[in-house]
Amino acid sequence: MRTRSTILGSIALLSLAVYIVACRVSFSPDGTRLLVPYVESSPRGTAIALVDRATGASHCIFATARVQAEGPASDLSALTAQWTPDGSRAVIFYPVSDGQDHIAVANVPID
């Protein structure tokens, strides 16, 4: 029975690791905060949340303009965020569809 629990626990940890990698979570340089991409339901678009690891509190720091339900601008996989080395800003890469699909960059101050 203990072997089965160990296997299930290992599967759970592996699933969590895959989820974190798939979501493109970015840890702050000091490890206390996260930048997490997500899909907004209304209006349809993508956004980046700042999450405090100690409290679990989160708030949106960046959101794309309302986009159509289809197409690259509504694709969460194209939205990424990284911290600056000092942890004072988030550099966010996001898709823009204005007749020509391209990637734009936003430099967002944190705190």
N, CA, C and O atoms as a Tinker XYZ file with bonds, in Angstrom:
   444  protein
     1  N      0.817000   -1.188000    0.000000    73     2
     2  CA     0.000000    0.000000    0.000000    64     1     3
     3  C      0.865000    1.259000    0.000000    63     2     4     5
     4  O      0.518000    2.257000   -0.631000    81     3
     5  N      1.977000    1.206000    0.701000    73     3     6
     6  CA     2.870000    2.366000    0.767000    64     5     7
     7  C      3.457000    2.682000   -0.610000    63     6     8     9
     8  O      3.635000    3.851000   -0.951000    81     7
     9  N      3.756000    1.658000   -1.396000    73     7    10
    10  CA     4.303000    1.860000   -2.742000    64     9    11
    11  C      3.296000    2.587000   -3.620000    63    10    12    13
    12  O      3.666000    3.467000   -4.396000    81    11
    13  N      2.031000    2.223000   -3.499000    73    11    14
    14  CA     0.983000    2.882000   -4.284000    64    13    15
    15  C      0.887000    4.354000   -3.909000    63    14    16    17
    16  O      0.736000    5.195000   -4.795000    81    15
    17  N      0.970000    4.689000   -2.635000    73    15    18
    18  CA     0.926000    6.076000   -2.184000    64    17    19
    19  C      2.119000    6.860000   -2.724000    63    18    20    21
    20  O      1.986000    8.010000   -3.142000    81    19
    21  N      3.271000    6.227000   -2.708000    73    19    22
    22  CA     4.478000    6.878000   -3.221000    64    21    23
    23  C      4.343000    7.162000   -4.712000    63    22    24    25
    24  O      4.728000    8.234000   -5.181000    81    23
    25  N      3.805000    6.219000   -5.445000    73    23    26
    26  CA     3.613000    6.397000   -6.887000    64    25    27
    27  C      2.619000    7.520000   -7.147000    63    26    28    29
    28  O      2.862000    8.381000   -7.993000    81    27
    29  N      1.501000    7.517000   -6.427000    73    27    30
    30  CA     0.496000    8.569000   -6.609000    64    29    31
    31  C      1.059000    9.939000   -6.229000    63    30    32    33
    32  O      0.774000   10.932000   -6.900000    81    31
    33  N      1.843000   10.000000   -5.175000    73    31    34
    34  CA     2.470000   11.254000   -4.770000    64    33    35
    35  C      3.439000   11.758000   -5.824000    63    34    36    37
    36  O      3.496000   12.954000   -6.110000    81    35
    37  N      4.200000   10.836000   -6.398000    73    35    38
    38  CA     5.142000   11.202000   -7.455000    64    37    39
    39  C      4.411000   11.726000   -8.686000    63    38    40    41
    40  O      4.846000   12.697000   -9.306000    81    39
    41  N      3.315000   11.090000   -9.033000    73    39    42
    42  CA     2.508000   11.537000  -10.169000    64    41    43
    43  C      1.958000   12.935000   -9.904000    63    42    44    45
    44  O      1.950000   13.777000  -10.802000    81    43
    45  N      1.504000   13.184000   -8.690000    73    43    46
    46  CA     0.969000   14.501000   -8.339000    64    45    47
    47  C      2.044000   15.575000   -8.447000    63    46    48    49
    48  O      1.791000   16.654000   -8.984000    81    47
    49  N      3.241000   15.288000   -7.942000    73    47    50
    50  CA     4.333000   16.258000   -8.033000    64    49    51
    51  C      4.735000   16.509000   -9.480000    63    50    52    53
    52  O      4.997000   17.649000   -9.863000    81    51
    53  N      4.786000   15.467000  -10.277000    73    51    54
    54  CA     5.113000   15.619000  -11.683000    64    53    55
    55  C      4.055000   16.449000  -12.396000    63    54    56    57
    56  O      4.386000   17.296000  -13.226000    81    55
    57  N      2.800000   16.218000  -12.084000    73    55    58
    58  CA     1.704000   16.990000  -12.683000    64    57    59
    59  C      1.814000   18.467000  -12.321000    63    58    60    61
    60  O      1.606000   19.333000  -13.171000    81    59
    61  N      2.138000   18.754000  -11.074000    73    59    62
    62  CA     2.320000   20.136000  -10.643000    64    61    63
    63  C      3.474000   20.787000  -11.400000    63    62    64    65
    64  O      3.360000   21.931000  -11.840000    81    63
    65  N      4.566000   20.076000  -11.552000    73    63    66
    66  CA     5.727000   20.614000  -12.282000    64    65    67
    67  C      5.368000   20.903000  -13.740000    63    66    68    69
    68  O      5.756000   21.940000  -14.278000    81    67
    69  N      4.641000   20.006000  -14.373000    73    67    70
    70  CA     4.218000   20.212000  -15.761000    64    69    71
    71  C      3.293000   21.413000  -15.855000    63    70    72    73
    72  O      3.405000   22.209000  -16.788000    81    71
    73  N      2.380000   21.556000  -14.903000    73    71    74
    74  CA     1.462000   22.690000  -14.888000    64    73    75
    75  C      2.232000   24.008000  -14.777000    63    74    76    77
    76  O      1.937000   24.960000  -15.499000    81    75
    77  N      3.206000   24.064000  -13.885000    73    75    78
    78  CA     3.983000   25.290000  -13.696000    64    77    79
    79  C      4.754000   25.639000  -14.963000    63    78    80    81
    80  O      4.777000   26.798000  -15.375000    81    79
    81  N      5.376000   24.659000  -15.576000    73    79    82
    82  CA     6.134000   24.908000  -16.805000    64    81    83
    83  C      5.197000   25.305000  -17.932000    63    82    84    85
    84  O      5.507000   26.220000  -18.695000    81    83
    85  N      4.065000   24.641000  -18.052000    73    83    86
    86  CA     3.116000   24.925000  -19.128000    64    85    87
    87  C      2.532000   26.321000  -19.007000    63    86    88    89
    88  O      2.230000   26.953000  -20.019000    81    87
    89  N      2.369000   26.806000  -17.804000    73    87    90
    90  CA     1.776000   28.126000  -17.591000    64    89    91
    91  C      2.782000   29.252000  -17.739000    63    90    92    93
    92  O      2.407000   30.425000  -17.716000    81    91
    93  N      4.034000   28.917000  -17.889000    73    91    94
    94  CA     5.092000   29.914000  -18.033000    64    93    95
    95  C      5.132000   30.875000  -16.853000    63    94    96    97
    96  O      5.242000   32.088000  -17.028000    81    95
    97  N      5.042000   30.337000  -15.690000    73    95    98
    98  CA     5.147000   31.144000  -14.471000    64    97    99
    99  C      6.572000   31.657000  -14.366000    63    98   100   101
   100  O      7.521000   30.925000  -14.647000    81    99
   101  N      6.728000   32.913000  -13.961000    73    99   102
   102  CA     8.051000   33.505000  -13.797000    64   101   103
   103  C      8.230000   33.904000  -12.328000    63   102   104   105
   104  O      7.466000   34.711000  -11.799000    81   103
   105  N      9.242000   33.334000  -11.682000    73   103   106
   106  CA     9.540000   33.644000  -10.286000    64   105   107
   107  C     10.356000   34.925000  -10.198000    63   106   108   109
   108  O     11.245000   35.153000  -11.019000    81   107
   109  N     10.059000   35.769000   -9.201000    73   107   110
   110  CA    10.839000   36.982000   -8.980000    64   109   111
   111  C     12.257000   36.595000   -8.574000    63   110   112   113
   112  O     12.480000   35.479000   -8.106000    81   111
   113  N     13.225000   37.508000   -8.749000    73   111   114
   114  CA    14.604000   37.184000   -8.379000    64   113   115
   115  C     14.763000   36.730000   -6.920000    63   114   116   117
   116  O     15.619000   35.898000   -6.624000    81   115
   117  N     13.943000   37.272000   -6.010000    73   115   118
   118  CA    14.040000   36.859000   -4.605000    64   117   119
   119  C     13.130000   35.673000   -4.276000    63   118   120   121
   120  O     13.138000   35.187000   -3.145000    81   119
   121  N     12.347000   35.205000   -5.251000    73   119   122
   122  CA    11.501000   34.025000   -5.079000    64   121   123
   123  C     10.215000   34.245000   -4.307000    63   122   124   125
   124  O      9.527000   33.275000   -3.989000    81   123
   125  N      9.865000   35.486000   -3.994000    73   123   126
   126  CA     8.673000   35.739000   -3.178000    64   125   127
   127  C      7.411000   36.002000   -3.996000    63   126   128   129
   128  O      6.302000   35.922000   -3.468000    81   127
   129  N      7.573000   36.315000   -5.284000    73   127   130
   130  CA     6.416000   36.657000   -6.114000    64   129   131
   131  C      6.489000   35.928000   -7.456000    63   130   132   133
   132  O      7.552000   35.485000   -7.890000    81   131
   133  N      5.333000   35.819000   -8.092000    73   131   134
   134  CA     5.217000   35.147000   -9.388000    64   133   135
   135  C      4.517000   36.055000  -10.386000    63   134   136   137
   136  O      3.655000   36.853000  -10.017000    81   135
   137  N      4.892000   35.929000  -11.646000    73   135   138
   138  CA     4.127000   36.506000  -12.749000    64   137   139
   139  C      3.446000   35.340000  -13.444000    63   138   140   141
   140  O      4.114000   34.415000  -13.906000    81   139
   141  N      2.119000   35.377000  -13.524000    73   139   142
   142  CA     1.346000   34.244000  -14.041000    64   141   143
   143  C      0.434000   34.703000  -15.174000    63   142   144   145
   144  O     -0.441000   35.539000  -14.947000    81   143
   145  N      0.614000   34.178000  -16.396000    73   143   146
   146  CA    -0.320000   34.495000  -17.481000    64   145   147
   147  C     -1.641000   33.755000  -17.282000    63   146   148   149
   148  O     -1.665000   32.630000  -16.783000    81   147
   149  N     -2.740000   34.399000  -17.678000    73   147   150
   150  CA    -4.051000   33.751000  -17.602000    64   149   151
   151  C     -4.980000   34.333000  -18.652000    63   150   152   153
   152  O     -4.685000   35.369000  -19.249000    81   151
   153  N     -6.106000   33.661000  -18.875000    73   151   154
   154  CA    -7.104000   34.111000  -19.841000    64   153   155
   155  C     -8.245000   34.760000  -19.067000    63   154   156   157
   156  O     -8.797000   34.171000  -18.138000    81   155
   157  N     -8.588000   35.980000  -19.462000    73   155   158
   158  CA    -9.747000   36.653000  -18.878000    64   157   159
   159  C    -10.994000   36.171000  -19.607000    63   158   160   161
   160  O    -10.976000   35.982000  -20.823000    81   159
   161  N    -12.062000   35.976000  -18.869000    73   159   162
   162  CA   -13.283000   35.483000  -19.511000    64   161   163
   163  C    -14.117000   36.616000  -20.093000    63   162   164   165
   164  O    -14.798000   36.428000  -21.101000    81   163
   165  N    -14.072000   37.790000  -19.471000    73   163   166
   166  CA   -14.878000   38.893000  -19.970000    64   165   167
   167  C    -14.167000   40.206000  -19.701000    63   166   168   169
   168  O    -13.972000   40.510000  -18.524000    81   167
   169  N    -13.771000   40.993000  -20.640000    73   167   170
   170  CA   -13.801000   40.658000  -22.055000    64   169   171
   171  C    -12.726000   39.630000  -22.370000    63   170   172   173
   172  O    -11.732000   39.517000  -21.652000    81   171
   173  N    -12.927000   38.892000  -23.436000    73   171   174
   174  CA   -11.963000   37.846000  -23.786000    64   173   175
   175  C    -10.619000   38.476000  -24.102000    63   174   176   177
   176  O    -10.517000   39.350000  -24.963000    81   175
   177  N     -9.610000   38.033000  -23.414000    73   175   178
   178  CA    -8.259000   38.529000  -23.619000    64   177   179
   179  C     -7.308000   37.769000  -22.724000    63   178   180   181
   180  O     -7.712000   36.844000  -22.019000    81   179
   181  N     -6.056000   38.153000  -22.748000    73   179   182
   182  CA    -5.068000   37.519000  -21.899000    64   181   183
   183  C     -4.489000   38.561000  -20.959000    63   182   184   185
   184  O     -4.524000   39.757000  -21.248000    81   183
   185  N     -3.951000   38.102000  -19.823000    73   183   186
   186  CA    -3.456000   39.028000  -18.810000    64   185   187
   187  C     -2.321000   38.389000  -18.022000    63   186   188   189
   188  O     -2.080000   37.185000  -18.112000    81   187
   189  N     -1.636000   39.217000  -17.254000    73   187   190
   190  CA    -0.579000   38.765000  -16.353000    64   189   191
   191  C     -0.976000   39.166000  -14.937000    63   190   192   193
   192  O     -1.322000   40.320000  -14.684000    81   191
   193  N     -0.925000   38.210000  -14.021000    73   191   194
   194  CA    -1.208000   38.483000  -12.615000    64   193   195
   195  C      0.092000   38.448000  -11.822000    63   194   196   197
   196  O      0.992000   37.664000  -12.122000    81   195
   197  N      0.180000   39.303000  -10.808000    73   195   198
   198  CA     1.276000   39.284000   -9.850000    64   197   199
   199  C      0.760000   38.555000   -8.622000    63   198   200   201
   200  O     -0.244000   38.958000   -8.035000    81   199
   201  N      1.440000   37.481000   -8.228000    73   199   202
   202  CA     0.997000   36.651000   -7.109000    64   201   203
   203  C      2.041000   36.686000   -6.003000    63   202   204   205
   204  O      3.225000   36.463000   -6.255000    81   203
   205  N      1.608000   36.963000   -4.785000    73   203   206
   206  CA     2.478000   36.910000   -3.611000    64   205   207
   207  C      2.469000   35.468000   -3.113000    63   206   208   209
   208  O      1.415000   34.943000   -2.754000    81   207
   209  N      3.631000   34.828000   -3.088000    73   207   210
   210  CA     3.690000   33.408000   -2.709000    64   209   211
   211  C      3.346000   33.194000   -1.240000    63   210   212   213
   212  O      2.785000   32.153000   -0.897000    81   211
   213  N      3.659000   34.136000   -0.369000    73   211   214
   214  CA     3.415000   33.956000    1.060000    64   213   215
   215  C      1.930000   34.032000    1.401000    63   214   216   217
   216  O      1.436000   33.251000    2.215000    81   215
   217  N      1.211000   34.981000    0.773000    73   215   218
   218  CA    -0.195000   35.180000    1.123000    64   217   219
   219  C     -1.160000   34.579000    0.108000    63   218   220   221
   220  O     -2.319000   34.315000    0.428000    81   219
   221  N     -0.684000   34.363000   -1.117000    73   219   222
   222  CA    -1.555000   33.876000   -2.176000    64   221   223
   223  C     -2.350000   34.993000   -2.838000    63   222   224   225
   224  O     -3.117000   34.742000   -3.767000    81   223
   225  N     -2.174000   36.226000   -2.368000    73   223   226
   226  CA    -2.886000   37.368000   -2.943000    64   225   227
   227  C     -2.389000   37.612000   -4.361000    63   226   228   229
   228  O     -1.204000   37.445000   -4.652000    81   227
   229  N     -3.303000   38.008000   -5.238000    73   227   230
   230  CA    -2.920000   38.281000   -6.619000    64   229   231
   231  C     -3.716000   39.456000   -7.163000    63   230   232   233
   232  O     -4.817000   39.751000   -6.700000    81   231
   233  N     -3.134000   40.119000   -8.157000    73   231   234
   234  CA    -3.855000   41.155000   -8.879000    64   233   235
   235  C     -3.277000   41.288000  -10.284000    63   234   236   237
   236  O     -2.114000   40.963000  -10.524000    81   235
   237  N     -4.089000   41.760000  -11.186000    73   235   238
   238  CA    -3.700000   41.911000  -12.580000    64   237   239
   239  C     -2.765000   43.113000  -12.717000    63   238   240   241
   240  O     -3.063000   44.198000  -12.216000    81   239
   241  N     -1.636000   42.916000  -13.395000    73   239   242
   242  CA    -0.723000   44.028000  -13.645000    64   241   243
   243  C     -0.687000   44.412000  -15.121000    63   242   244   245
   244  O     -0.175000   45.473000  -15.478000    81   243
   245  N     -1.234000   43.543000  -15.981000    73   243   246
   246  CA    -1.221000   43.809000  -17.412000    64   245   247
   247  C     -2.336000   43.003000  -18.066000    63   246   248   249
   248  O     -2.529000   41.831000  -17.742000    81   247
   249  N     -3.065000   43.622000  -18.980000    73   247   250
   250  CA    -4.100000   42.908000  -19.734000    64   249   251
   251  C     -4.082000   43.385000  -21.171000    63   250   252   253
   252  O     -3.887000   44.571000  -21.437000    81   251
   253  N     -4.283000   42.471000  -22.087000    73   251   254
   254  CA    -4.372000   42.843000  -23.494000    64   253   255
   255  C     -5.742000   43.435000  -23.754000    63   254   256   257
   256  O     -6.683000   43.225000  -22.988000    81   255
   257  N     -5.839000   44.175000  -24.839000    73   255   258
   258  CA    -7.131000   44.724000  -25.236000    64   257   259
   259  C     -8.052000   43.577000  -25.616000    63   258   260   261
   260  O     -7.600000   42.463000  -25.882000    81   259
   261  N     -9.337000   43.858000  -25.638000    73   259   262
   262  CA   -10.285000   42.821000  -26.030000    64   261   263
   263  C     -9.919000   42.296000  -27.403000    63   262   264   265
   264  O     -9.649000   43.065000  -28.325000    81   263
   265  N     -9.913000   40.985000  -27.527000    73   263   266
   266  CA    -9.559000   40.350000  -28.797000    64   265   267
   267  C    -10.657000   39.405000  -29.223000    63   266   268   269
   268  O    -11.505000   39.014000  -28.421000    81   267
   269  N    -10.635000   39.041000  -30.488000    73   267   270
   270  CA   -11.583000   38.057000  -30.977000    64   269   271
   271  C    -11.270000   36.711000  -30.348000    63   270   272   273
   272  O    -10.150000   36.476000  -29.894000    81   271
   273  N    -12.258000   35.832000  -30.321000    73   271   274
   274  CA   -12.089000   34.520000  -29.689000    64   273   275
   275  C    -11.088000   33.640000  -30.424000    63   274   276   277
   276  O    -10.564000   32.693000  -29.838000    81   275
   277  N    -10.812000   33.922000  -31.673000    73   275   278
   278  CA    -9.887000   33.106000  -32.453000    64   277   279
   279  C     -8.703000   33.959000  -32.894000    63   278   280   281
   280  O     -8.780000   35.187000  -32.927000    81   279
   281  N     -7.634000   33.299000  -33.225000    73   279   282
   282  CA    -6.486000   34.009000  -33.761000    64   281   283
   283  C     -5.351000   34.109000  -32.770000    63   282   284   285
   284  O     -5.534000   33.824000  -31.586000    81   283
   285  N     -4.175000   34.513000  -33.237000    73   283   286
   286  CA    -2.988000   34.521000  -32.397000    64   285   287
   287  C     -3.079000   35.471000  -31.213000    63   286   288   289
   288  O     -2.466000   35.199000  -30.181000    81   287
   289  N     -3.810000   36.568000  -31.313000    73   287   290
   290  CA    -3.871000   37.528000  -30.214000    64   289   291
   291  C     -4.647000   36.991000  -29.021000    63   290   292   293
   292  O     -4.549000   37.546000  -27.926000    81   291
   293  N     -5.413000   35.928000  -29.208000    73   291   294
   294  CA    -6.143000   35.355000  -28.083000    64   293   295
   295  C     -5.453000   34.103000  -27.548000    63   294   296   297
   296  O     -5.999000   33.400000  -26.697000    81   295
   297  N     -4.261000   33.830000  -28.047000    73   295   298
   298  CA    -3.539000   32.621000  -27.683000    64   297   299
   299  C     -2.683000   32.858000  -26.453000    63   298   300   301
   300  O     -1.743000   33.651000  -26.490000    81   299
   301  N     -3.003000   32.175000  -25.365000    73   299   302
   302  CA    -2.258000   32.334000  -24.114000    64   301   303
   303  C     -0.812000   31.907000  -24.262000    63   302   304   305
   304  O      0.059000   32.426000  -23.563000    81   303
   305  N     -0.540000   30.975000  -25.157000    73   303   306
   306  CA     0.831000   30.486000  -25.290000    64   305   307
   307  C      1.776000   31.561000  -25.807000    63   306   308   309
   308  O      2.990000   31.435000  -25.649000    81   307
   309  N      1.246000   32.614000  -26.422000    73   307   310
   310  CA     2.095000   33.674000  -26.950000    64   309   311
   311  C      2.375000   34.760000  -25.914000    63   310   312   313
   312  O      3.201000   35.636000  -26.169000    81   311
   313  N      1.725000   34.733000  -24.770000    73   311   314
   314  CA     1.910000   35.748000  -23.723000    64   313   315
   315  C      2.939000   35.255000  -22.717000    63   314   316   317
   316  O      2.754000   34.207000  -22.099000    81   315
   317  N      4.018000   36.003000  -22.552000    73   315   318
   318  CA     5.041000   35.621000  -21.585000    64   317   319
   319  C      5.501000   36.844000  -20.805000    63   318   320   321
   320  O      5.402000   37.973000  -21.286000    81   319
   321  N      6.002000   36.610000  -19.604000    73   319   322
   322  CA     6.511000   37.692000  -18.766000    64   321   323
   323  C      7.774000   37.238000  -18.062000    63   322   324   325
   324  O      7.900000   36.080000  -17.663000    81   323
   325  N      8.698000   38.158000  -17.917000    73   323   326
   326  CA     9.947000   37.897000  -17.208000    64   325   327
   327  C     10.245000   39.075000  -16.293000    63   326   328   329
   328  O      9.835000   40.204000  -16.566000    81   327
   329  N     10.950000   38.809000  -15.220000    73   327   330
   330  CA    11.368000   39.847000  -14.287000    64   329   331
   331  C     12.659000   40.504000  -14.754000    63   330   332   333
   332  O     13.490000   39.863000  -15.397000    81   331
   333  N     12.828000   41.787000  -14.431000    73   331   334
   334  CA    14.136000   42.403000  -14.602000    64   333   335
   335  C     15.009000   41.871000  -13.470000    63   334   336   337
   336  O     14.473000   41.426000  -12.455000    81   335
   337  N     16.326000   41.901000  -13.606000    73   335   338
   338  CA    17.205000   41.326000  -12.586000    64   337   339
   339  C     17.011000   41.899000  -11.181000    63   338   340   341
   340  O     17.215000   41.190000  -10.195000    81   339
   341  N     16.619000   43.179000  -11.076000    73   339   342
   342  CA    16.427000   43.772000   -9.749000    64   341   343
   343  C     15.018000   43.558000   -9.196000    63   342   344   345
   344  O     14.745000   43.946000   -8.060000    81   343
   345  N     14.121000   42.950000   -9.971000    73   343   346
   346  CA    12.770000   42.646000   -9.514000    64   345   347
   347  C     11.837000   43.841000   -9.464000    63   346   348   349
   348  O     10.755000   43.747000   -8.886000    81   347
   349  N     12.228000   44.964000  -10.055000    73   347   350
   350  CA    11.404000   46.166000   -9.988000    64   349   351
   351  C     10.425000   46.290000  -11.151000    63   350   352   353
   352  O      9.503000   47.104000  -11.104000    81   351
   353  N     10.623000   45.491000  -12.189000    73   351   354
   354  CA     9.773000   45.580000  -13.379000    64   353   355
   355  C      9.517000   44.204000  -13.972000    63   354   356   357
   356  O     10.274000   43.255000  -13.765000    81   355
   357  N      8.417000   44.133000  -14.719000    73   355   358
   358  CA     8.107000   42.939000  -15.505000    64   357   359
   359  C      8.203000   43.315000  -16.972000    63   358   360   361
   360  O      7.653000   44.332000  -17.394000    81   359
   361  N      8.894000   42.504000  -17.745000    73   359   362
   362  CA     8.956000   42.690000  -19.185000    64   361   363
   363  C      8.000000   41.673000  -19.790000    63   362   364   365
   364  O      8.182000   40.465000  -19.637000    81   363
   365  N      6.979000   42.175000  -20.479000    73   363   366
   366  CA     5.896000   41.326000  -20.968000    64   365   367
   367  C      5.888000   41.339000  -22.493000    63   366   368   369
   368  O      5.892000   42.399000  -23.119000    81   367
   369  N      5.875000   40.152000  -23.073000    73   367   370
   370  CA     5.801000   39.981000  -24.516000    64   369   371
   371  C      4.399000   39.486000  -24.844000    63   370   372   373
   372  O      3.943000   38.490000  -24.282000    81   371
   373  N      3.710000   40.184000  -25.758000    73   371   374
   374  CA     2.342000   39.810000  -26.067000    64   373   375
   375  C      2.053000   39.989000  -27.552000    63   374   376   377
   376  O      2.640000   40.853000  -28.202000    81   375
   377  N      1.143000   39.168000  -28.091000    73   375   378
   378  CA     0.828000   39.245000  -29.516000    64   377   379
   379  C     -0.100000   40.422000  -29.818000    63   378   380   381
   380  O     -0.965000   40.773000  -29.016000    81   379
   381  N      0.101000   41.021000  -30.988000    73   379   382
   382  CA    -0.751000   42.110000  -31.453000    64   381   383
   383  C     -1.197000   41.767000  -32.864000    63   382   384   385
   384  O     -0.385000   41.393000  -33.709000    81   383
   385  N     -2.497000   41.898000  -33.112000    73   383   386
   386  CA    -3.020000   41.677000  -34.462000    64   385   387
   387  C     -3.615000   42.988000  -34.952000    63   386   388   389
   388  O     -4.706000   43.383000  -34.542000    81   387
   389  N     -2.896000   43.644000  -35.819000    73   387   390
   390  CA    -3.391000   44.896000  -36.401000    64   389   391
   391  C     -3.232000   44.855000  -37.917000    63   390   392   393
   392  O     -2.755000   45.806000  -38.536000    81   391
   393  N     -3.637000   43.751000  -38.489000    73   391   394
   394  CA    -3.446000   43.525000  -39.905000    64   393   395
   395  C     -2.185000   42.721000  -40.170000    63   394   396   397
   396  O     -2.127000   41.931000  -41.112000    81   395
   397  N     -1.176000   42.927000  -39.333000    73   395   398
   398  CA     0.062000   42.152000  -39.407000    64   397   399
   399  C      0.336000   41.633000  -38.004000    63   398   400   401
   400  O      0.539000   42.418000  -37.078000    81   399
   401  N      0.343000   40.334000  -37.846000    73   399   402
   402  CA     0.604000   39.761000  -36.526000    64   401   403
   403  C      2.059000   40.005000  -36.145000    63   402   404   405
   404  O      2.970000   39.753000  -36.934000    81   403
   405  N      2.265000   40.497000  -34.934000    73   403   406
   406  CA     3.610000   40.680000  -34.424000    64   405   407
   407  C      3.593000   40.638000  -32.901000    63   406   408   409
   408  O      2.526000   40.595000  -32.288000    81   407
   409  N      4.757000   40.652000  -32.302000    73   407   410
   410  CA     4.887000   40.618000  -30.850000    64   409   411
   411  C      5.289000   42.003000  -30.359000    63   410   412   413
   412  O      6.219000   42.611000  -30.888000    81   411
   413  N      4.587000   42.497000  -29.349000    73   411   414
   414  CA     4.917000   43.783000  -28.732000    64   413   415
   415  C      5.529000   43.528000  -27.359000    63   414   416   417
   416  O      5.402000   42.436000  -26.806000    81   415
   417  N      6.189000   44.537000  -26.822000    73   415   418
   418  CA     6.852000   44.422000  -25.519000    64   417   419
   419  C      6.356000   45.534000  -24.614000    63   418   420   421
   420  O      6.281000   46.691000  -25.026000    81   419
   421  N      6.017000   45.182000  -23.375000    73   419   422
   422  CA     5.639000   46.170000  -22.367000    64   421   423
   423  C      6.600000   46.051000  -21.198000    63   422   424   425
   424  O      6.964000   44.946000  -20.796000    81   423
   425  N      7.010000   47.186000  -20.653000    73   423   426
   426  CA     7.897000   47.250000  -19.506000    64   425   427
   427  C      7.072000   47.806000  -18.346000    63   426   428   429
   428  O      6.834000   49.012000  -18.273000    81   427
   429  N      6.637000   46.928000  -17.441000    73   427   430
   430  CA     5.656000   47.290000  -16.408000    64   429   431
   431  C      6.331000   47.403000  -15.039000    63   430   432   433
   432  O      6.949000   46.443000  -14.578000    81   431
   433  N      6.219000   48.573000  -14.378000    73   431   434
   434  CA     6.795000   48.696000  -13.029000    64   433   435
   435  C      6.006000   47.855000  -12.020000    63   434   436   437
   436  O      4.782000   47.756000  -12.099000    81   435
   437  N      6.726000   47.256000  -11.077000    73   435   438
   438  CA     6.099000   46.448000  -10.022000    64   437   439
   439  C      6.266000   47.204000   -8.706000    63   438   440   441
   440  O      7.379000   47.584000   -8.340000    81   439
   441  N      5.179000   47.418000   -8.010000    73   439   442
   442  CA     5.134000   48.131000   -6.730000    64   441   443
   443  C      5.450000   49.531000   -6.882000    63   442   444
   444  O      5.456000   50.273000   -5.899000    81   443
